[in-house]
Tab-separated table of C-alpha atoms in Angstrom:
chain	number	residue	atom	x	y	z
V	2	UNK	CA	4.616	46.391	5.251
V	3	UNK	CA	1.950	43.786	4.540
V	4	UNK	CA	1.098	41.236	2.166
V	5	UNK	CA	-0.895	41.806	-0.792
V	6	UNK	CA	-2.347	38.740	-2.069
V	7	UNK	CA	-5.404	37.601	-4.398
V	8	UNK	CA	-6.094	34.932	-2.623
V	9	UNK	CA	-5.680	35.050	1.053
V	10	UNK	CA	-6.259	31.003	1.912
V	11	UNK	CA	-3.474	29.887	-0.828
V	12	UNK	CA	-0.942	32.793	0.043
V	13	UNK	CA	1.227	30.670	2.710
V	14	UNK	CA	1.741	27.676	0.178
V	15	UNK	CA	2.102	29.435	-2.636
V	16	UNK	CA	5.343	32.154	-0.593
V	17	UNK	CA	6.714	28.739	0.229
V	18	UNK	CA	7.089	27.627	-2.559
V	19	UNK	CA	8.786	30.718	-4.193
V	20	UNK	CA	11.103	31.355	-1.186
V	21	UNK	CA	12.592	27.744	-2.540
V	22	UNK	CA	12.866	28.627	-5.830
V	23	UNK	CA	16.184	29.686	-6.915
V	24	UNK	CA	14.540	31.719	-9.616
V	25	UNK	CA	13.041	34.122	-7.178
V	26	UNK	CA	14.634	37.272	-5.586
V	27	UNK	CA	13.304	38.931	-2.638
V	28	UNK	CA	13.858	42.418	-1.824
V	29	UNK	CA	11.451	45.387	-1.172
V	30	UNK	CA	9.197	44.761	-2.816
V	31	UNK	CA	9.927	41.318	-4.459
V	32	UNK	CA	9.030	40.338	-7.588
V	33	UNK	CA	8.332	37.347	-9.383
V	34	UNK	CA	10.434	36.276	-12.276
V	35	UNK	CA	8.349	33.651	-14.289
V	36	UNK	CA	10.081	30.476	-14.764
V	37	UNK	CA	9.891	27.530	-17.506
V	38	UNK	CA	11.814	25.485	-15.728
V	39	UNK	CA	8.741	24.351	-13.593
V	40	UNK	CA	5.051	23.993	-14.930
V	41	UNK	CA	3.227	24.434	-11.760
V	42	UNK	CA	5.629	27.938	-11.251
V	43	UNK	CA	3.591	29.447	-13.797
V	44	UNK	CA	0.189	28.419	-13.022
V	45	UNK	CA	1.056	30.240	-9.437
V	46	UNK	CA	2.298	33.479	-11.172
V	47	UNK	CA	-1.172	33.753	-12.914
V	48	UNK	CA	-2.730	34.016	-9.446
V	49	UNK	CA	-0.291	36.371	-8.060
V	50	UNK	CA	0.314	40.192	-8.596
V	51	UNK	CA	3.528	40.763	-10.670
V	52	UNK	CA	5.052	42.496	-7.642
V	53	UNK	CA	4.332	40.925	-3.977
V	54	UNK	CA	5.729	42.971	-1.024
V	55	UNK	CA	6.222	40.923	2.178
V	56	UNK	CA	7.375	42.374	5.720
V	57	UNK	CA	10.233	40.637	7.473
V	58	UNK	CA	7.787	38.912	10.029
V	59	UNK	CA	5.864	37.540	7.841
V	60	UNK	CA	9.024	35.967	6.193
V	61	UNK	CA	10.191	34.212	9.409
V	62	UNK	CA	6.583	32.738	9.852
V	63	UNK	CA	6.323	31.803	6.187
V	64	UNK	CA	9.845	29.760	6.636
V	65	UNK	CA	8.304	28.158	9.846
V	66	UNK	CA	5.420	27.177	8.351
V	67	UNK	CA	7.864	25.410	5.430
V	68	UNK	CA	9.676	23.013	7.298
V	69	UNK	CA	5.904	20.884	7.744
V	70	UNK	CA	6.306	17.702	5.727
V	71	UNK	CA	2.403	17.466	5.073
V	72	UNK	CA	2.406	21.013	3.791
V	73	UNK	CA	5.387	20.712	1.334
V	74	UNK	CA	3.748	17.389	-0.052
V	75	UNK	CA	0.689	18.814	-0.498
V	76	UNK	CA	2.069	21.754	-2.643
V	77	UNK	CA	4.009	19.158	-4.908
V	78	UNK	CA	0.409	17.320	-5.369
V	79	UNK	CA	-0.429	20.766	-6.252
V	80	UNK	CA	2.452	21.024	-8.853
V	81	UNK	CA	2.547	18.289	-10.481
V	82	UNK	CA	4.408	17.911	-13.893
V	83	UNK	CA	1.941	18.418	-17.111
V	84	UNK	CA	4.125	15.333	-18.530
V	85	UNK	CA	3.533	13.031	-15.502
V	86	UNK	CA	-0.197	14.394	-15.641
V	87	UNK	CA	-0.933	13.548	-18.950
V	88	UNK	CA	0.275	10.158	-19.142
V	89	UNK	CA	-1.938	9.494	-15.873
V	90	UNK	CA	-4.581	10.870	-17.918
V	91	UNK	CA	-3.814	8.891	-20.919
V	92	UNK	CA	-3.573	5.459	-19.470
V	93	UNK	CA	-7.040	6.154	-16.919
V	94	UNK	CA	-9.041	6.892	-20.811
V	95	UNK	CA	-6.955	4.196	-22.279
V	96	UNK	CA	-7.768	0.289	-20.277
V	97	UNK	CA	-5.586	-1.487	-22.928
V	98	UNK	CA	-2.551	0.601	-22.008
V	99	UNK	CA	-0.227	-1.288	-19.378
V	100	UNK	CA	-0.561	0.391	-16.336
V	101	UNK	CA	3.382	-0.489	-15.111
V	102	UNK	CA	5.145	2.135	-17.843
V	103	UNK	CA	7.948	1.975	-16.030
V	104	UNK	CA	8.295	-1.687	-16.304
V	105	UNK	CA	8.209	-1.763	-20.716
V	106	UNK	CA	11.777	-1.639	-21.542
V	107	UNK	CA	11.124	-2.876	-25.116
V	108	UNK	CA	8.204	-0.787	-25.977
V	109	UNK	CA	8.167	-0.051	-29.482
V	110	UNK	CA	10.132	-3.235	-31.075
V	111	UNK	CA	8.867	-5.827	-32.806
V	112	UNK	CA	9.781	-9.657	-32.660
V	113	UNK	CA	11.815	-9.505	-35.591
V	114	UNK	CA	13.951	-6.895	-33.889
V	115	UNK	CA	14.612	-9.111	-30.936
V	116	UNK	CA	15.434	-11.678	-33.204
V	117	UNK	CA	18.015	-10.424	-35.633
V	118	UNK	CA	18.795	-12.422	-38.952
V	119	UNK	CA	22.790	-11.010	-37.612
V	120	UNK	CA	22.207	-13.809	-34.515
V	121	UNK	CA	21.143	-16.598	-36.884
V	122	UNK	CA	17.371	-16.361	-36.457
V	123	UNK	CA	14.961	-16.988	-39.617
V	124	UNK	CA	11.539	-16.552	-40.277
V	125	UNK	CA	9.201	-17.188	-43.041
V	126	UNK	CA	7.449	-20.268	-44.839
V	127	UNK	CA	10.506	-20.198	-47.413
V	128	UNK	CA	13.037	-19.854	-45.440
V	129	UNK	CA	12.198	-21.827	-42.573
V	130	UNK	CA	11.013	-24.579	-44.782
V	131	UNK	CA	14.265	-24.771	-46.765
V	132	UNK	CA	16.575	-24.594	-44.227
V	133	UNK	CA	14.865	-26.746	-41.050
V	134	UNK	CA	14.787	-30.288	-41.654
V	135	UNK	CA	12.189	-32.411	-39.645
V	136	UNK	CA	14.698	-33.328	-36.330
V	137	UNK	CA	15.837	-29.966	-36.151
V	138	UNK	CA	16.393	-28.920	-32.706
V	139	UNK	CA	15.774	-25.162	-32.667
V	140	UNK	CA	14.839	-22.106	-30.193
V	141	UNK	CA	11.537	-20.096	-30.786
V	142	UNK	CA	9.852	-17.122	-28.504
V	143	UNK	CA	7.155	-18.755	-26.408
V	144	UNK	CA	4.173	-16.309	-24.802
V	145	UNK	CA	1.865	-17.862	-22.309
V	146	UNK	CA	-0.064	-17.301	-19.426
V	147	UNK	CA	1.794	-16.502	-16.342
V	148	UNK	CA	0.795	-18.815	-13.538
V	149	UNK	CA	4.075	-18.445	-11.456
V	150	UNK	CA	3.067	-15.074	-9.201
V	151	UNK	CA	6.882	-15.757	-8.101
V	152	UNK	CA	7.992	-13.345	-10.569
V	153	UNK	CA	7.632	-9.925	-10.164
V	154	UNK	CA	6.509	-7.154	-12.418
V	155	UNK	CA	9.455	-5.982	-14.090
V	156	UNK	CA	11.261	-9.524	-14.852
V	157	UNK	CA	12.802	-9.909	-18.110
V	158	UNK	CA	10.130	-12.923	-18.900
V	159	UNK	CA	7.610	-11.469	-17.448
V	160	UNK	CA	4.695	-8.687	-19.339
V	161	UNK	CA	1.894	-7.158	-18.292
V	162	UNK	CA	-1.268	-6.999	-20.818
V	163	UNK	CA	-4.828	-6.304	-20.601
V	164	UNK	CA	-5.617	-10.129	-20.199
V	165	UNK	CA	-2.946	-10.141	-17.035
V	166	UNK	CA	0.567	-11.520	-16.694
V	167	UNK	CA	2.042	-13.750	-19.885
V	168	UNK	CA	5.291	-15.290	-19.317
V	169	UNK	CA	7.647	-14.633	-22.327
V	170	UNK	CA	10.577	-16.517	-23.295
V	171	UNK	CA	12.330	-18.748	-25.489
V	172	UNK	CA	12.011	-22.228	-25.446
V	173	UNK	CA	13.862	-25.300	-27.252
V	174	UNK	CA	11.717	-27.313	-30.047
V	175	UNK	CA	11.970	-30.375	-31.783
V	176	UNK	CA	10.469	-30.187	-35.333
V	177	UNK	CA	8.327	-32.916	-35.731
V	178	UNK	CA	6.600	-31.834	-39.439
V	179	UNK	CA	5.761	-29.037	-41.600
V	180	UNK	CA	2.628	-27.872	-42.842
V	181	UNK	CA	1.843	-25.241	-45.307
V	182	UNK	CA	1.625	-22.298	-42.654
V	183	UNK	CA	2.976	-23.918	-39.794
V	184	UNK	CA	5.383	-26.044	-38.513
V	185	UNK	CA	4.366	-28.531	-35.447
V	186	UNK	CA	6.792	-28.815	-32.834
V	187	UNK	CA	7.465	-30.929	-29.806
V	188	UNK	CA	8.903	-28.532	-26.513
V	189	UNK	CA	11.565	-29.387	-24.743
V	190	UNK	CA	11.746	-28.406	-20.258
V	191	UNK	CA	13.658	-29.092	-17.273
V	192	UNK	CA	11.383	-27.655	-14.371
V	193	UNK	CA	13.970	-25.554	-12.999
V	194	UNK	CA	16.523	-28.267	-12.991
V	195	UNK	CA	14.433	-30.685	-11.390
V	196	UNK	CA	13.240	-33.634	-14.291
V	197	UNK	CA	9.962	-35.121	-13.897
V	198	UNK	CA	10.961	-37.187	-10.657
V	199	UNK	CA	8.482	-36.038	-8.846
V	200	UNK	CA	5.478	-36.390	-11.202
V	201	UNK	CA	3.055	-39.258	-11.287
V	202	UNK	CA	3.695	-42.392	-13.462
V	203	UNK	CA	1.196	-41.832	-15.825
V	204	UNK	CA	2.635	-38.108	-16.319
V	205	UNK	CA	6.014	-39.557	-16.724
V	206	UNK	CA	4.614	-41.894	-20.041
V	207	UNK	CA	4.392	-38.632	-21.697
V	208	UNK	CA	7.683	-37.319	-21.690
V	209	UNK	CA	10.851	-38.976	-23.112
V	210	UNK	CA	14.561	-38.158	-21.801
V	211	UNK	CA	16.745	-35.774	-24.165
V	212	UNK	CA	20.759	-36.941	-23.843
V	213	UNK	CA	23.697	-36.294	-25.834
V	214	UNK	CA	25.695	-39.215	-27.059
V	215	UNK	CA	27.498	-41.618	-24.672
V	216	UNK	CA	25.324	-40.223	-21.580
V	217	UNK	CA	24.833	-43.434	-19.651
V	218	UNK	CA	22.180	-41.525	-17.291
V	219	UNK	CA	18.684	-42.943	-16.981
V	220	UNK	CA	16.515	-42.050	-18.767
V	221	UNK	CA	13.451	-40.048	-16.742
V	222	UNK	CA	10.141	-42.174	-17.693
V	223	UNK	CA	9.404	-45.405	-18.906
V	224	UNK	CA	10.461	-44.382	-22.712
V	225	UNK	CA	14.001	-44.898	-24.086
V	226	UNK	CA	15.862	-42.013	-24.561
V	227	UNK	CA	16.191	-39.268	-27.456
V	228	UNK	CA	19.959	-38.830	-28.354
V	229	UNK	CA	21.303	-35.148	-30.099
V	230	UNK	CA	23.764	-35.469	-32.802
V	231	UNK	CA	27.588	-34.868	-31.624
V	232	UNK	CA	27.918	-31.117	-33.245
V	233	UNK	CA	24.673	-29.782	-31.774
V	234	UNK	CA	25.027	-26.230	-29.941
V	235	UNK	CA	22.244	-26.997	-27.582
V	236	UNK	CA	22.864	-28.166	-23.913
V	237	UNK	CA	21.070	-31.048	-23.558
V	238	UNK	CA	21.323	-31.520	-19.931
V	239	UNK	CA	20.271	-35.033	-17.631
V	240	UNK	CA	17.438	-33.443	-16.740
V	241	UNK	CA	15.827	-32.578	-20.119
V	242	UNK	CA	12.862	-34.126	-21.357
V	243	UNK	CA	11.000	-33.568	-24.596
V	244	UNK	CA	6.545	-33.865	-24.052
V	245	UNK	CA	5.998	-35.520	-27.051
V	246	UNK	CA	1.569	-35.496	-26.465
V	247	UNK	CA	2.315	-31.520	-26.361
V	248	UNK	CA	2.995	-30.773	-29.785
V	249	UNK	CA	2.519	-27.012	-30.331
V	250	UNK	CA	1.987	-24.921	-33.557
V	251	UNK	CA	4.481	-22.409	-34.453
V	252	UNK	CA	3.838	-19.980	-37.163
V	253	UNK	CA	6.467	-19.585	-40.350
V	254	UNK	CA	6.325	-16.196	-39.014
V	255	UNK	CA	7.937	-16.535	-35.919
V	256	UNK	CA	11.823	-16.251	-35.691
V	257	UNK	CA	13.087	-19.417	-34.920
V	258	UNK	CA	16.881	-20.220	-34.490
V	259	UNK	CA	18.195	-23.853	-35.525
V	260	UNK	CA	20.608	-25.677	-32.541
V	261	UNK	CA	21.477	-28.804	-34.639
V	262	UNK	CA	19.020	-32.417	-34.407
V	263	UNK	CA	18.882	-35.318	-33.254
V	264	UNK	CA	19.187	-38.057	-34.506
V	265	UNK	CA	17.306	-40.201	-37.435
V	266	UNK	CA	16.720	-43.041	-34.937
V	267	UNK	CA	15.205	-40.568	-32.313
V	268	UNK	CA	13.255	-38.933	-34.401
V	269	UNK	CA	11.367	-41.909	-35.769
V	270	UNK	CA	11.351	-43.194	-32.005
V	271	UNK	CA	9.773	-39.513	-31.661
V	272	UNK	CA	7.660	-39.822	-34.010
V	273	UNK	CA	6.437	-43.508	-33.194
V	274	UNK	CA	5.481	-42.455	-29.755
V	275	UNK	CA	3.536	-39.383	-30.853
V	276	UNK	CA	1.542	-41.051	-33.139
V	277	UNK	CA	0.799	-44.266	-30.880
V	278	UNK	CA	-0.682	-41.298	-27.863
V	279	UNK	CA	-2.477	-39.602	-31.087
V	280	UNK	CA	-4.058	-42.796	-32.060
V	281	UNK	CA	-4.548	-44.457	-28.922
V	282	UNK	CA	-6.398	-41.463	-27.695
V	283	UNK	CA	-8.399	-40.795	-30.615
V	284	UNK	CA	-9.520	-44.618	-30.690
V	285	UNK	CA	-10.748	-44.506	-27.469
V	286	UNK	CA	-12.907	-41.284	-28.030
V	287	UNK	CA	-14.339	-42.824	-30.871
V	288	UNK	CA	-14.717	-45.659	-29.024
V	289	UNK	CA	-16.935	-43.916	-26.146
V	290	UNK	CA	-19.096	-41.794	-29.273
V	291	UNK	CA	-20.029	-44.994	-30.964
V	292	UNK	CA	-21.027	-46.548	-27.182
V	293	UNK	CA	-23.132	-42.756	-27.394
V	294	UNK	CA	-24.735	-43.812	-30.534
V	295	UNK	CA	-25.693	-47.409	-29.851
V	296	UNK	CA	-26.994	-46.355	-26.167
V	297	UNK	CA	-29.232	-43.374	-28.561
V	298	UNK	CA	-30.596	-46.106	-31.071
V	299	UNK	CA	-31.552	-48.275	-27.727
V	300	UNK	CA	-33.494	-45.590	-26.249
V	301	UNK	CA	-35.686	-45.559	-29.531
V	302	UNK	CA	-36.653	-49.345	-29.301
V	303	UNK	CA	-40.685	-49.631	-29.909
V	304	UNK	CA	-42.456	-51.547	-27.085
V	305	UNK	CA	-45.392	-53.445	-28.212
V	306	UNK	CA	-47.120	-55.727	-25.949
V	307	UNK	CA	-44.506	-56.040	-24.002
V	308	UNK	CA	-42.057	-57.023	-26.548
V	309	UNK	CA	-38.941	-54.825	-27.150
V	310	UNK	CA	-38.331	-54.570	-30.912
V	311	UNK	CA	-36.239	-52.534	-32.515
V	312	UNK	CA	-37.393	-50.818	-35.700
V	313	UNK	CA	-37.054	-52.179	-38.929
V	314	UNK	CA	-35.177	-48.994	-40.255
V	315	UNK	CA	-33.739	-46.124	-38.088
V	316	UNK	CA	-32.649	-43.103	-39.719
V	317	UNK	CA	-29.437	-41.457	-39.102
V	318	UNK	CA	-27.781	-38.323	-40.709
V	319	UNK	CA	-23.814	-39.039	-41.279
V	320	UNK	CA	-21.702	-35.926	-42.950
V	321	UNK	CA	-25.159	-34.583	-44.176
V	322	UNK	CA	-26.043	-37.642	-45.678
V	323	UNK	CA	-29.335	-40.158	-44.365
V	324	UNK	CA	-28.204	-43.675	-43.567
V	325	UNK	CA	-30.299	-46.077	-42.801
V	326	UNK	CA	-29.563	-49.438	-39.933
């Protein structure tokens, strides 16, 4: 007997397929049972007569024919799941969508959820404001740019956006001050364990050493160093070092989750040394604007016969207003 097919070019692929399917008995004639239990089964069994009768030689060539690896891959390109397809098709009409879904466990939760009120972490203006004093040493989620193409996709502080990698973790703060919406906050780092020993001199001035009391280490840097109070839960190791010209704002909305202080001597050395690099620097950019200005009112200097004078009154506009020099 011979086969009967709609399609004569697709007939070997399409017998191969159902002589692996479990669902399928063959007889004379054999008939196709349709099956739920795979999409692409279906899609087949619309092409197909209801009853296909196939001769015994054909069945040995068909089988022969099977055990090619390119033709069995092609078929499952053929059959590919509708649930597989559509999230292809879904993320190719979709650019914001993260093209690793396999790499999102926490899809779907917010930072609150990762930061559970149950595991002492607080968030909002009254809370945080109430119950943080300024010296509080405390943990907070930090997202940034990922500039270490060490780790790989999946990592657990590692994500995958539509502006490319961001590095997410939590990092240790000092609180310096609170504002009305924000608190400012000095972070704390170890470089993987290895200090600032190997950074310049003048990027050593802008760190200060972190120790806990009675730690007769050096301190890294020129500055003397920060001490924690005796009951504080974070592990302030000889390596830490707080970057006291990097103060970062940290919204009252942001879980944050209090590790004890240090203490009120630090924190006005802290605070001494922040504001001496704030003012220093600021000086010396007003410094090189006013040098701008003067250089400006040179340039407009009248020459008359030969004589440089400068005019009598030279109008400049200050916060909107005219003064006159």
């Amino acid at each position: 007997m011979e086969i009967s097919l709609c399609h004569q070019a697709a007939a070997g692929q399409q017998i191969q397929a159902l002589l692996k399917d479990p669902e399928v008995s063959f007889g004379t004639p054999i008939c196709i049972k349709q099956s739920r239990r795979k999409v692409g089964l279906s899609r087949m069994s619309a092409n197909l007569p209801k009853c296909t009768t196939v001769s015994t030689p054909t069945l040995t060539t068909l089988k022969t024919r099977g055990t090619k690896r390119k033709r069995e891959s092609t078929i499952q390109e053929e059959l590919l799941p509708c649930k597989r397809l559509e999230t292809s098709q879904a993320t190719t009409s979709n650019p914001d969508l993260p093209k690793h879904l396999d790499h999102q466990p926490y899809a779907g939760t917010s930072v609150w959820d990762q930061h559970p009120a149950k595991k002492n972490w607080i968030h909002g203006a009254k809370e945080i404001k109430s119950q943080l004093q300024v010296g509080t040493i405390f943990l907070a989620p930090c997202v940034e740019p990922l500039f270490n193409p060490a780790i790989p996709i999946g990592h657990r502080d590692r994500g995958e956006t539509r502006i490319g990698a961001i590095s997410a973790k939590r990092r240790p703060y000092i609180l310096l001050l609170k504002c009305q919406a924000h608190l400012v906050a000095i972070p704390l780092f170890t470089f993987q364990g290895e200090g600032i020993g190997k950074k310049t001199r003048q990027m050593q001035e802008e760190y200060v050493s972190v120790v806990r009391p009675g730690d007769q280490t050096l301190p890294q840097g020129p500055h003397e160093s920060l001490i924690v109070e005796e009951d504080t839960t974070w592990n302030a190791g000889e390596i830490s070092v707080a970057h006291f010209t990097m103060p970062q704002a940290i919204s009252y909305s942001c879980p944050v989750q209090p590790l004890g202080y240090i203490i009120r001597e630090s924190y006005i050395h802290l605070s001494s040394m922040y504001r001496e690099a704030l003012i220093s620097n600021l000086d010396e950019n007003m410094e090189e604007m006013e040098r701008e200005i003067e250089a400006e009112l040179s340039a407009k200097v009248n020459v008359v016969g030969g004589v440089s004078t400068l005019p009598s009154q030279v109008e400049q506009t200050v916060g909107g207003s005219s003064l006159f020099i």
